[in-house]
CSV table of C-alpha atoms and ligand atoms in Angstrom, one decimal:
chain,number,residue,atom,x,y,z
A,1,MET,CA,69.4,26.8,9.6
A,2,THR,CA,67.7,24.1,11.8
A,3,HIS,CA,69.9,20.7,11.2
A,4,ALA,CA,68.1,17.7,10.0
A,5,PRO,CA,67.5,14.9,12.4
A,6,ALA,CA,68.4,11.7,11.5
A,7,ALA,CA,65.8,10.1,9.3
A,8,GLN,CA,63.5,7.7,11.1
A,9,PRO,CA,62.0,5.2,8.4
A,10,LEU,CA,58.5,3.7,9.3
A,11,ALA,CA,56.2,1.3,7.9
A,12,ALA,CA,52.5,0.6,8.1
A,13,ARG,CA,50.9,-2.7,7.7
A,14,ARG,CA,47.4,-3.9,7.0
A,15,SER,CA,45.6,-3.9,10.2
A,16,GLY,CA,42.6,-5.3,12.2
A,17,ALA,CA,39.7,-3.2,12.6
A,18,LEU,CA,40.5,0.3,14.5
A,19,LYS,CA,38.7,0.8,17.6
A,20,GLY,CA,38.7,3.4,20.7
A,21,ARG,CA,38.1,7.2,21.4
A,22,VAL,CA,41.0,9.6,20.9
A,23,ARG,CA,41.7,13.4,20.9
A,24,VAL,CA,44.1,14.8,18.6
A,25,PRO,CA,46.4,17.5,19.6
A,26,GLY,CA,45.5,21.3,19.4
A,27,ASP,CA,45.0,23.2,16.1
A,28,LYS,CA,48.3,24.3,14.9
A,29,SER,CA,47.0,27.7,13.2
A,30,ILE,CA,45.1,28.7,16.3
A,31,SER,CA,48.3,27.6,18.6
A,32,HIS,CA,50.6,30.0,16.2
A,33,ARG,CA,48.2,32.9,16.6
A,34,ALA,CA,47.5,32.5,20.2
A,35,LEU,CA,51.2,32.7,21.0
A,36,ILE,CA,51.9,35.7,18.6
A,37,LEU,CA,48.7,37.7,19.7
A,38,ALA,CA,49.6,36.9,23.4
A,39,ALA,CA,52.9,38.3,22.8
A,40,LEU,CA,51.4,41.7,21.6
A,41,ALA,CA,49.1,41.9,24.5
A,42,VAL,CA,49.6,44.0,27.5
A,43,GLY,CA,49.8,41.7,30.4
A,44,ARG,CA,49.4,37.8,30.8
A,45,SER,CA,47.7,35.8,28.5
A,46,ARG,CA,47.1,32.0,29.3
A,47,ILE,CA,46.7,29.2,26.6
A,48,ALA,CA,45.4,25.8,27.1
A,49,GLY,CA,45.6,22.8,24.8
A,50,LEU,CA,48.5,24.5,22.9
A,51,LEU,CA,49.8,22.1,20.1
A,52,GLU,CA,53.5,21.2,21.4
A,53,GLY,CA,54.7,20.4,18.0
A,54,GLU,CA,58.0,21.6,16.7
A,55,ASP,CA,56.3,24.3,14.4
A,56,VAL,CA,54.6,26.0,17.5
A,57,VAL,CA,57.5,25.4,19.7
A,58,ASN,CA,59.5,27.7,17.3
A,59,THR,CA,57.2,30.4,17.4
A,60,ALA,CA,56.9,30.3,21.3
A,61,LYS,CA,60.8,30.5,21.2
A,62,ALA,CA,60.6,33.5,18.4
A,63,MET,CA,58.1,35.2,20.7
A,64,GLN,CA,60.7,34.9,23.7
A,65,ALA,CA,63.4,36.3,21.7
A,66,LEU,CA,61.4,39.1,20.7
A,67,GLY,CA,60.9,40.1,24.3
A,68,ALA,CA,57.8,38.3,25.4
A,69,ARG,CA,58.0,36.1,28.7
A,70,VAL,CA,56.7,32.6,27.7
A,71,THR,CA,56.3,29.9,30.3
A,72,ARG,CA,55.2,26.2,30.1
A,73,GLU,CA,53.2,25.6,33.0
A,74,GLY,CA,52.2,22.2,32.2
A,75,GLU,CA,51.0,19.9,29.5
A,76,GLY,CA,49.5,22.1,26.6
A,77,ALA,CA,49.3,25.0,29.6
A,78,TRP,CA,51.3,28.0,28.7
A,79,SER,CA,51.5,31.6,30.0
A,80,ILE,CA,52.7,34.4,27.9
A,81,HIS,CA,53.6,37.9,29.3
A,82,GLY,CA,53.1,40.3,26.2
A,83,THR,CA,55.2,43.3,25.1
A,84,GLY,CA,52.3,45.1,24.0
A,85,VAL,CA,51.8,46.2,20.2
A,86,SER,CA,54.8,47.7,18.7
A,87,GLY,CA,56.6,46.7,21.7
A,88,PHE,CA,58.7,43.8,20.4
A,89,ALA,CA,62.5,44.1,21.3
A,90,GLU,CA,65.3,43.5,18.7
A,91,PRO,CA,66.2,39.8,19.1
A,92,ARG,CA,69.7,39.0,19.5
A,93,GLU,CA,69.6,35.5,17.8
A,94,VAL,CA,68.4,34.2,14.4
A,95,LEU,CA,64.7,33.4,14.5
A,96,ASP,CA,64.6,29.9,13.3
A,97,PHE,CA,61.2,28.4,12.2
A,98,GLY,CA,62.2,25.0,11.4
A,99,ASN,CA,59.7,23.4,9.1
A,100,SER,CA,57.2,26.3,9.5
A,101,GLY,CA,55.9,28.3,6.9
A,102,THR,CA,53.1,29.7,9.0
A,103,GLY,CA,55.3,30.6,12.0
A,104,CYS,CA,57.7,32.1,9.9
A,105,ARG,CA,55.3,34.3,7.6
A,106,LEU,CA,53.2,35.3,10.3
A,107,VAL,CA,56.0,36.5,12.7
A,108,MET,CA,57.3,38.4,9.6
A,109,GLY,CA,54.1,40.3,9.7
A,110,ALA,CA,54.1,40.9,13.5
A,111,VAL,CA,58.0,42.0,13.2
A,112,ALA,CA,57.0,44.4,10.0
A,113,GLY,CA,54.9,46.4,12.1
A,114,CYS,CA,57.7,47.2,14.9
A,115,PRO,CA,60.6,49.3,14.6
A,116,ILE,CA,63.3,46.5,15.1
A,117,MET,CA,65.3,44.4,12.9
A,118,ALA,CA,65.2,40.5,12.9
A,119,ASN,CA,66.8,37.7,10.9
A,120,PHE,CA,64.7,34.6,9.9
A,121,ASP,CA,65.7,31.2,8.9
A,122,GLY,CA,64.3,27.8,8.7
A,123,ASP,CA,65.1,24.1,7.7
A,124,ALA,CA,66.1,23.0,4.2
A,125,SER,CA,62.3,22.6,3.3
A,126,LEU,CA,61.5,26.1,4.5
A,127,ARG,CA,64.5,27.8,2.9
A,128,LYS,CA,62.9,26.5,-0.6
A,129,ARG,CA,59.6,28.2,0.1
A,130,PRO,CA,58.5,31.7,-1.4
A,131,MET,CA,58.5,34.5,1.0
A,132,ARG,CA,58.4,37.3,-1.6
A,133,ARG,CA,54.7,37.3,-1.7
A,134,VAL,CA,54.4,38.0,1.9
A,135,LEU,CA,57.0,40.7,1.7
A,136,GLU,CA,55.4,42.5,-1.0
A,137,PRO,CA,52.5,44.0,1.0
A,138,LEU,CA,54.8,44.4,4.0
A,139,VAL,CA,57.2,46.4,2.2
A,140,ARG,CA,54.2,48.6,1.0
A,141,MET,CA,53.6,49.2,4.6
A,142,GLY,CA,57.1,50.3,5.2
A,143,ALA,CA,59.2,47.4,6.2
A,144,GLN,CA,62.4,46.6,4.3
A,145,ALA,CA,63.7,43.1,3.6
A,146,VAL,CA,67.0,41.7,2.5
A,147,LEU,CA,66.8,38.5,1.2
A,148,ARG,CA,69.6,35.8,0.8
A,149,GLY,CA,68.2,32.7,0.0
A,150,SER,CA,70.1,30.1,-2.0
A,151,GLY,CA,68.3,27.2,-1.4
A,152,GLY,CA,65.5,27.7,-4.0
A,153,GLY,CA,63.6,30.1,-1.9
A,154,ASP,CA,64.3,33.5,0.0
A,155,LEU,CA,65.5,32.5,3.4
A,156,PRO,CA,67.5,33.3,5.2
A,157,LEU,CA,66.4,36.9,5.2
A,158,THR,CA,66.7,40.2,7.4
A,159,LEU,CA,63.6,42.0,7.9
A,160,ILE,CA,63.7,45.8,9.1
A,161,GLY,CA,60.3,46.6,10.5
A,162,ALA,CA,58.6,49.9,9.7
A,163,ARG,CA,59.4,52.9,12.1
A,164,ASP,CA,56.1,54.3,10.9
A,165,PRO,CA,53.8,51.5,9.3
A,166,ARG,CA,51.2,52.6,6.6
A,167,PRO,CA,47.7,51.2,6.6
A,168,ILE,CA,46.9,49.7,3.3
A,169,VAL,CA,44.3,48.1,1.2
A,170,TYR,CA,45.3,44.8,0.1
A,171,GLU,CA,43.9,42.2,-2.2
A,172,PRO,CA,46.2,39.0,-1.7
A,173,PRO,CA,47.1,37.3,-5.1
A,174,ALA,CA,46.5,33.8,-3.9
A,175,ALA,CA,43.7,32.3,-1.3
A,176,SER,CA,46.1,32.5,1.7
A,177,ALA,CA,45.5,32.9,5.3
A,178,GLN,CA,49.1,33.4,5.8
A,179,LEU,CA,49.4,36.2,3.5
A,180,LYS,CA,46.3,37.8,5.1
A,181,SER,CA,47.5,37.2,8.6
A,182,ALA,CA,50.9,38.7,7.8
A,183,VAL,CA,49.3,42.0,6.8
A,184,LEU,CA,46.7,42.0,9.7
A,185,LEU,CA,49.7,41.5,12.3
A,186,ALA,CA,51.7,44.3,10.5
A,187,ALA,CA,48.7,46.6,10.7
A,188,LEU,CA,48.6,46.3,14.4
A,189,GLY,CA,51.4,49.0,14.4
A,190,ALA,CA,49.8,51.1,11.6
A,191,PRO,CA,47.5,54.1,12.4
A,192,GLY,CA,44.2,54.1,10.8
A,193,THR,CA,42.4,51.3,9.3
A,194,THR,CA,44.0,48.5,7.1
A,195,THR,CA,41.7,46.6,4.9
A,196,VAL,CA,42.3,42.8,3.4
A,197,ILE,CA,39.9,42.1,0.4
A,198,GLU,CA,39.8,38.2,-0.3
A,199,LYS,CA,38.2,36.8,-3.4
A,200,GLU,CA,38.2,33.4,-1.5
A,201,ALA,CA,37.8,33.2,2.2
A,202,THR,CA,40.5,31.6,4.0
A,203,ARG,CA,40.7,30.4,7.7
A,204,ASP,CA,39.7,33.2,9.9
A,205,HIS,CA,41.4,32.4,13.0
A,206,THR,CA,43.6,35.6,12.9
A,207,GLU,CA,40.4,37.9,12.7
A,208,LYS,CA,38.5,36.1,15.1
A,209,MET,CA,41.3,35.9,17.7
A,210,LEU,CA,42.1,39.7,16.9
A,211,GLY,CA,38.7,40.4,18.1
A,212,HIS,CA,39.2,38.4,21.0
A,213,PHE,CA,42.2,40.2,22.4
A,214,GLY,CA,40.1,43.3,21.9
A,215,ALA,CA,41.1,44.8,18.7
A,216,GLN,CA,38.4,46.4,16.6
A,217,VAL,CA,37.9,44.1,13.5
A,218,THR,CA,34.9,44.2,11.1
A,219,VAL,CA,34.4,41.4,8.5
A,220,THR,CA,32.0,41.5,5.8
A,221,PRO,CA,31.2,39.4,2.8
A,222,HIS,CA,32.9,40.2,-0.2
A,223,GLY,CA,31.6,39.0,-3.9
A,224,GLU,CA,30.3,35.1,-4.0
A,225,HIS,CA,33.1,33.5,-1.9
A,226,GLY,CA,35.0,36.3,-0.5
A,227,ARG,CA,35.5,38.5,2.6
A,228,ARG,CA,36.6,42.1,3.6
A,229,ILE,CA,38.4,42.4,6.7
A,230,ALA,CA,39.1,45.8,8.2
A,231,LEU,CA,41.4,46.1,11.2
A,232,ARG,CA,41.7,49.5,13.2
A,233,GLY,CA,45.6,49.7,13.9
A,234,GLN,CA,47.6,50.7,17.2
A,235,PRO,CA,44.9,49.1,19.5
A,236,GLU,CA,45.9,48.1,23.2
A,237,LEU,CA,45.7,44.5,23.1
A,238,SER,CA,44.1,43.1,26.4
A,239,PRO,CA,45.3,39.6,27.6
A,240,ALA,CA,43.1,36.9,26.9
A,241,GLU,CA,42.5,33.0,27.9
A,242,ILE,CA,42.5,30.7,24.9
A,243,ARG,CA,41.3,27.0,24.8
A,244,VAL,CA,42.8,25.4,21.6
A,245,PRO,CA,40.5,22.9,20.0
A,246,ALA,CA,41.6,19.5,18.4
A,247,ASP,CA,43.1,20.1,15.0
A,248,PRO,CA,40.9,19.0,12.0
A,249,SER,CA,43.9,18.7,9.9
A,250,SER,CA,45.5,16.2,12.4
A,251,ALA,CA,42.2,14.5,12.9
A,252,ALA,CA,42.2,13.8,9.2
A,253,PHE,CA,44.7,11.1,9.5
A,254,PRO,CA,43.0,8.6,11.9
A,255,LEU,CA,39.6,9.6,10.4
A,256,ALA,CA,40.8,8.4,7.1
A,257,ALA,CA,42.4,5.3,8.4
A,258,ALA,CA,39.1,4.3,10.2
A,259,LEU,CA,37.4,4.9,6.9
A,260,LEU,CA,39.6,2.6,5.0
A,261,VAL,CA,40.3,-0.3,7.5
A,262,PRO,CA,37.5,-2.7,7.3
A,263,GLY,CA,35.3,-3.1,10.4
A,264,SER,CA,36.9,0.2,12.2
A,265,ASP,CA,34.8,2.4,14.5
A,266,ILE,CA,36.2,5.1,16.2
A,267,VAL,CA,35.4,8.4,17.9
A,268,LEU,CA,37.5,11.4,17.6
A,269,GLU,CA,36.6,13.9,20.3
A,270,GLY,CA,36.7,17.8,20.5
A,271,VAL,CA,37.5,18.3,16.7
A,272,MET,CA,37.3,22.0,15.5
A,273,LEU,CA,34.5,22.4,12.7
A,274,ASN,CA,35.1,26.1,11.7
A,275,PRO,CA,33.5,26.1,8.5
A,276,LEU,CA,36.5,27.2,6.7
A,277,ARG,CA,38.4,24.1,7.9
A,278,THR,CA,35.6,21.5,7.0
A,279,GLY,CA,36.2,20.9,3.1
A,280,LEU,CA,37.6,17.2,3.9
A,281,LEU,CA,34.4,16.4,5.8
A,282,GLU,CA,32.2,17.6,3.3
A,283,THR,CA,33.9,15.8,0.7
A,284,LEU,CA,34.5,12.4,2.4
A,285,ARG,CA,30.7,12.5,3.1
A,286,GLU,CA,30.0,12.8,-0.6
A,287,MET,CA,32.1,9.9,-1.2
A,288,GLY,CA,30.0,8.0,1.1
A,289,ALA,CA,31.8,8.2,4.5
A,290,ALA,CA,29.9,7.3,7.8
A,291,ILE,CA,30.9,10.2,9.8
A,292,GLU,CA,28.5,11.0,12.5
A,293,ILE,CA,28.7,14.5,14.0
A,294,LEU,CA,28.2,14.2,17.7
A,295,ASP,CA,27.6,16.6,20.5
A,296,ARG,CA,28.3,19.6,18.6
A,297,ARG,CA,28.9,22.6,21.1
A,298,ASN,CA,31.0,25.7,21.2
A,299,ASP,CA,34.4,25.6,22.9
A,300,GLY,CA,36.8,28.7,23.3
A,301,GLY,CA,34.8,30.7,20.2
A,302,GLU,CA,34.9,27.7,18.0
A,303,ASP,CA,32.3,25.0,17.0
A,304,VAL,CA,33.6,21.5,17.9
A,305,ALA,CA,32.2,18.0,18.1
A,306,ASP,CA,32.9,14.4,18.4
A,307,LEU,CA,33.3,12.5,15.2
A,308,ARG,CA,32.3,9.1,15.0
A,309,VAL,CA,33.8,7.3,12.0
A,310,ARG,CA,32.9,3.9,10.6
A,311,ALA,CA,34.9,2.2,8.0
A,312,SER,CA,32.9,2.7,4.5
A,313,ALA,CA,32.9,1.9,1.0
A,314,LEU,CA,33.9,5.1,-0.8
A,315,ARG,CA,32.9,6.3,-4.3
A,316,GLY,CA,35.2,8.8,-6.5
A,317,VAL,CA,33.8,12.4,-6.6
A,318,GLU,CA,34.9,15.6,-8.4
A,319,VAL,CA,36.2,18.2,-5.6
A,320,PRO,CA,35.7,21.9,-6.9
A,321,ALA,CA,38.5,24.2,-6.7
A,322,ALA,CA,36.5,26.7,-4.8
A,323,ARG,CA,36.5,24.2,-1.8
A,324,ALA,CA,40.3,24.2,-1.8
A,325,PRO,CA,40.9,26.9,1.1
A,326,SER,CA,38.6,25.0,3.2
A,327,MET,CA,40.9,21.7,3.0
A,328,ILE,CA,44.2,22.8,1.5
A,329,ASP,CA,46.3,20.7,4.2
A,330,GLU,CA,44.1,17.7,3.4
A,331,TYR,CA,44.6,16.7,-0.3
A,332,PRO,CA,47.4,14.1,0.2
A,333,VAL,CA,45.3,12.1,2.9
A,334,LEU,CA,42.3,12.9,0.5
A,335,ALA,CA,44.2,11.2,-2.5
A,336,VAL,CA,44.7,8.3,-0.2
A,337,ALA,CA,41.1,7.8,0.4
A,338,ALA,CA,40.3,8.3,-3.1
A,339,SER,CA,42.8,5.5,-4.1
A,340,PHE,CA,40.5,3.2,-2.2
A,341,ALA,CA,37.2,4.7,-3.5
A,342,GLU,CA,35.3,3.1,-6.7
A,343,GLY,CA,35.9,5.1,-9.6
A,344,LEU,CA,37.5,8.4,-10.6
A,345,THR,CA,38.5,11.3,-8.3
A,346,ARG,CA,39.3,14.5,-9.7
A,347,MET,CA,40.5,17.3,-7.2
A,348,ARG,CA,40.6,20.7,-9.0
A,349,GLY,CA,42.7,23.7,-8.7
A,350,LEU,CA,45.6,22.4,-6.5
A,351,HIS,CA,48.3,25.2,-7.6
A,352,GLU,CA,48.8,26.3,-3.9
A,353,LEU,CA,49.8,22.6,-3.1
A,354,ARG,CA,53.2,23.3,-5.0
A,355,VAL,CA,54.5,25.5,-2.2
A,356,LYS,CA,53.7,23.5,0.9
A,357,GLU,CA,56.3,21.9,3.0
A,358,SER,CA,57.3,20.2,-0.3
A,359,ASP,CA,55.5,20.1,-3.8
A,360,ARG,CA,52.7,18.4,-2.5
A,361,LEU,CA,51.2,17.9,-5.8
A,362,ALA,CA,53.8,16.2,-7.3
A,363,ALA,CA,54.9,14.3,-4.1
A,364,THR,CA,51.2,13.2,-3.6
A,365,ALA,CA,51.1,11.8,-7.1
A,366,ALA,CA,54.4,9.9,-6.5
A,367,MET,CA,53.2,8.6,-3.3
A,368,LEU,CA,50.3,6.8,-5.0
A,369,ARG,CA,52.2,6.0,-8.0
A,370,VAL,CA,54.9,3.9,-6.1
A,371,ASN,CA,51.8,2.1,-4.4
A,372,GLY,CA,50.6,1.0,-7.5
A,373,VAL,CA,47.6,3.5,-7.7
A,374,GLU,CA,47.2,5.0,-11.1
A,375,THR,CA,47.2,9.0,-10.9
A,376,GLU,CA,47.5,12.1,-13.1
A,377,ILE,CA,48.3,15.7,-12.8
A,378,GLU,CA,46.2,17.7,-15.3
A,379,GLY,CA,47.3,21.4,-15.2
A,380,ASP,CA,46.4,22.2,-11.4
A,381,ASP,CA,44.2,19.0,-11.1
A,382,LEU,CA,44.9,15.7,-9.4
A,383,ILE,CA,43.2,12.7,-10.6
A,384,VAL,CA,42.9,9.4,-8.7
A,385,HIS,CA,41.7,6.3,-10.2
A,386,GLY,CA,40.6,4.2,-7.3
A,387,ARG,CA,39.9,0.7,-6.7
A,388,PRO,CA,38.5,-0.8,-3.6
A,389,ARG,CA,41.7,-2.4,-2.6
A,390,ALA,CA,44.9,-0.5,-3.3
A,391,PRO,CA,48.3,-2.4,-3.7
A,392,GLY,CA,50.8,-0.6,-1.6
A,393,GLY,CA,54.2,-2.1,-1.3
A,394,GLY,CA,56.3,1.2,-1.9
A,395,VAL,CA,58.6,3.2,0.2
A,396,VAL,CA,57.3,7.0,-0.1
A,397,ALA,CA,59.9,9.8,-0.4
A,398,THR,CA,58.3,12.5,2.0
A,399,HIS,CA,60.5,15.3,1.3
A,400,MET,CA,60.5,16.7,4.9
A,401,ASP,CA,56.4,16.9,4.8
A,402,HIS,CA,54.8,15.5,7.8
A,403,ARG,CA,51.4,15.3,6.0
A,404,LEU,CA,52.9,13.2,3.1
A,405,ALA,CA,54.5,10.9,5.9
A,406,MET,CA,51.2,10.5,7.8
A,407,SER,CA,49.1,10.0,4.5
A,408,ALA,CA,51.4,7.3,3.3
A,409,LEU,CA,51.2,5.5,6.6
A,410,VAL,CA,47.3,5.8,6.6
A,411,MET,CA,47.5,4.1,3.1
A,412,GLY,CA,49.5,1.2,4.4
A,413,LEU,CA,47.0,0.4,7.2
A,414,ALA,CA,44.5,-0.8,4.3
A,415,SER,CA,46.7,-1.7,1.4
A,416,ASP,CA,47.3,-5.2,0.4
A,417,LYS,CA,51.2,-4.9,1.0
A,418,PRO,CA,52.8,-2.6,3.6
A,419,VAL,CA,53.9,1.2,2.9
A,420,GLY,CA,57.0,2.5,4.3
A,421,VAL,CA,57.9,6.1,4.5
A,422,ASP,CA,61.8,7.3,4.2
A,423,ASP,CA,61.4,9.5,7.3
A,424,ALA,CA,58.8,9.9,9.9
A,425,ALA,CA,60.8,12.6,12.0
A,426,PHE,CA,58.7,15.5,10.4
A,427,ILE,CA,55.4,14.1,11.8
A,428,ALA,CA,56.5,15.8,15.2
A,429,THR,CA,56.2,19.3,13.7
A,430,SER,CA,52.6,19.0,13.9
A,431,PHE,CA,51.5,15.7,15.4
A,432,PRO,CA,53.6,14.7,18.3
A,433,GLY,CA,52.4,11.4,19.4
A,434,PHE,CA,51.0,10.2,16.1
A,435,THR,CA,52.3,6.8,16.1
A,436,ASP,CA,51.3,6.0,19.8
A,437,LEU,CA,47.9,7.5,19.2
A,438,MET,CA,47.4,5.2,16.1
A,439,HIS,CA,48.8,2.2,17.9
A,440,GLY,CA,46.2,2.8,20.6
A,441,LEU,CA,43.5,2.5,18.1
A,442,GLY,CA,45.2,-0.9,16.7
A,443,ALA,CA,47.2,0.3,13.9
A,444,ASP,CA,50.2,-1.7,12.9
A,445,LEU,CA,53.0,0.8,12.6
A,446,ALA,CA,56.6,-0.2,13.1
B,501,S3P,C1,47.8,28.2,7.5
B,501,S3P,C2,47.3,28.5,6.4
B,501,S3P,C3,47.4,27.6,5.1
B,501,S3P,C4,47.9,26.3,5.6
B,501,S3P,C5,49.0,26.2,6.7
B,501,S3P,C6,48.5,26.8,7.9
B,501,S3P,C7,47.7,29.2,8.6
B,501,S3P,O1,48.4,28.1,4.2
B,501,S3P,O2,48.4,25.3,4.6
B,501,S3P,O3,49.2,24.8,6.9
B,501,S3P,O4,47.7,28.6,9.8
B,501,S3P,O5,47.3,30.3,8.1
B,501,S3P,P1,48.1,29.0,3.2
B,501,S3P,O6,47.6,30.3,3.9
B,501,S3P,O7,49.4,29.7,2.8
B,501,S3P,O8,47.4,28.5,2.0
């Protein structure tokens, strides 16, 4: 298991207007997938703009342990010499994914379609998270798993990949891109067509990138909000060039900070605007946020744009449950924005937040309460009673959760009294350089 680094407390104070142009690091979801698919392609792929956060670096190490040749050629520039579909070698060491549910679950899928055995583990947070629902379809496809978890979840575990993987028709029980992706990655090793039927469409980076590497994948609408994804197994994946756009889930933090700190006016460059990731932008605009979308363009197969964000008076809104998949990682920072909005914000249907890096529903409510913001959890809904000025003054327990740490610090930049976090170390899992980038905009973090 990954050993916890020493805790790094950090605090944010009410800051002067934030100003400047910045680019946040590469998208985490795309970075994981680029490494995994490049490792399954025949020949050398190149990735530019890879997120070099701990989560993604752990996936790179796993690809190396599985037989791919992974080389860092410069900042964000990586080359991967793949093994081909079903070509992974049995790893000698435990595959340790640290804090990353995405890395762990996607690689479980990739391993399940290969005739090898691998041991999976992670840090104390990942050891609490459920793996069974990912394993269920993988076992149907022919893999076997031995679970040895004692930390409240299922890790550590041993996965024995299928010698002859079977294609399946799979309807995920939850709106989860990780579940979908694990099945699609396992399906690469199976003959025939595997179909995933999603009731609610989730981020589509895996299916888009599979097409980019030359797999035959078709996506058709299903019902009101869903999609049907059909993948022909046993393709030969060709190497590809990938440019990773800036991560909208990381952009969310300076974006929210600029909305809340009076007088702010910033530009966030090259932010990915894949429509399955833009729920936060839509919600903030409904709340009255001044966000201009500038120079919309296509970069590496995704829509991107520069976002100009100016401080805005926000009002509370109701966020429908159907929007959750397109902003699943953004609720903690939206709850912070809602704390400064006039009136009540109700965010519906947040059950999936309970199984993130922490129980994010409970931890978000606790973050607001310790800073004097009235909030309730009703069933799966989070309700925030906003006021144009939030009191602050609390120290937030971040539970090894990077997004809680960054959300709490955003709050402190605009609240009356400073906001502290017990540990900012986990920010490095997804947003290396967060503190420096925020300092560059004028934020008071120390
Ligand atoms: C991710 C999917 C989401 C998200 C996570 C990244 C992905 O999880 O919370 O940070 O890259 O597929 P679920 O698919 O489990 O909701």
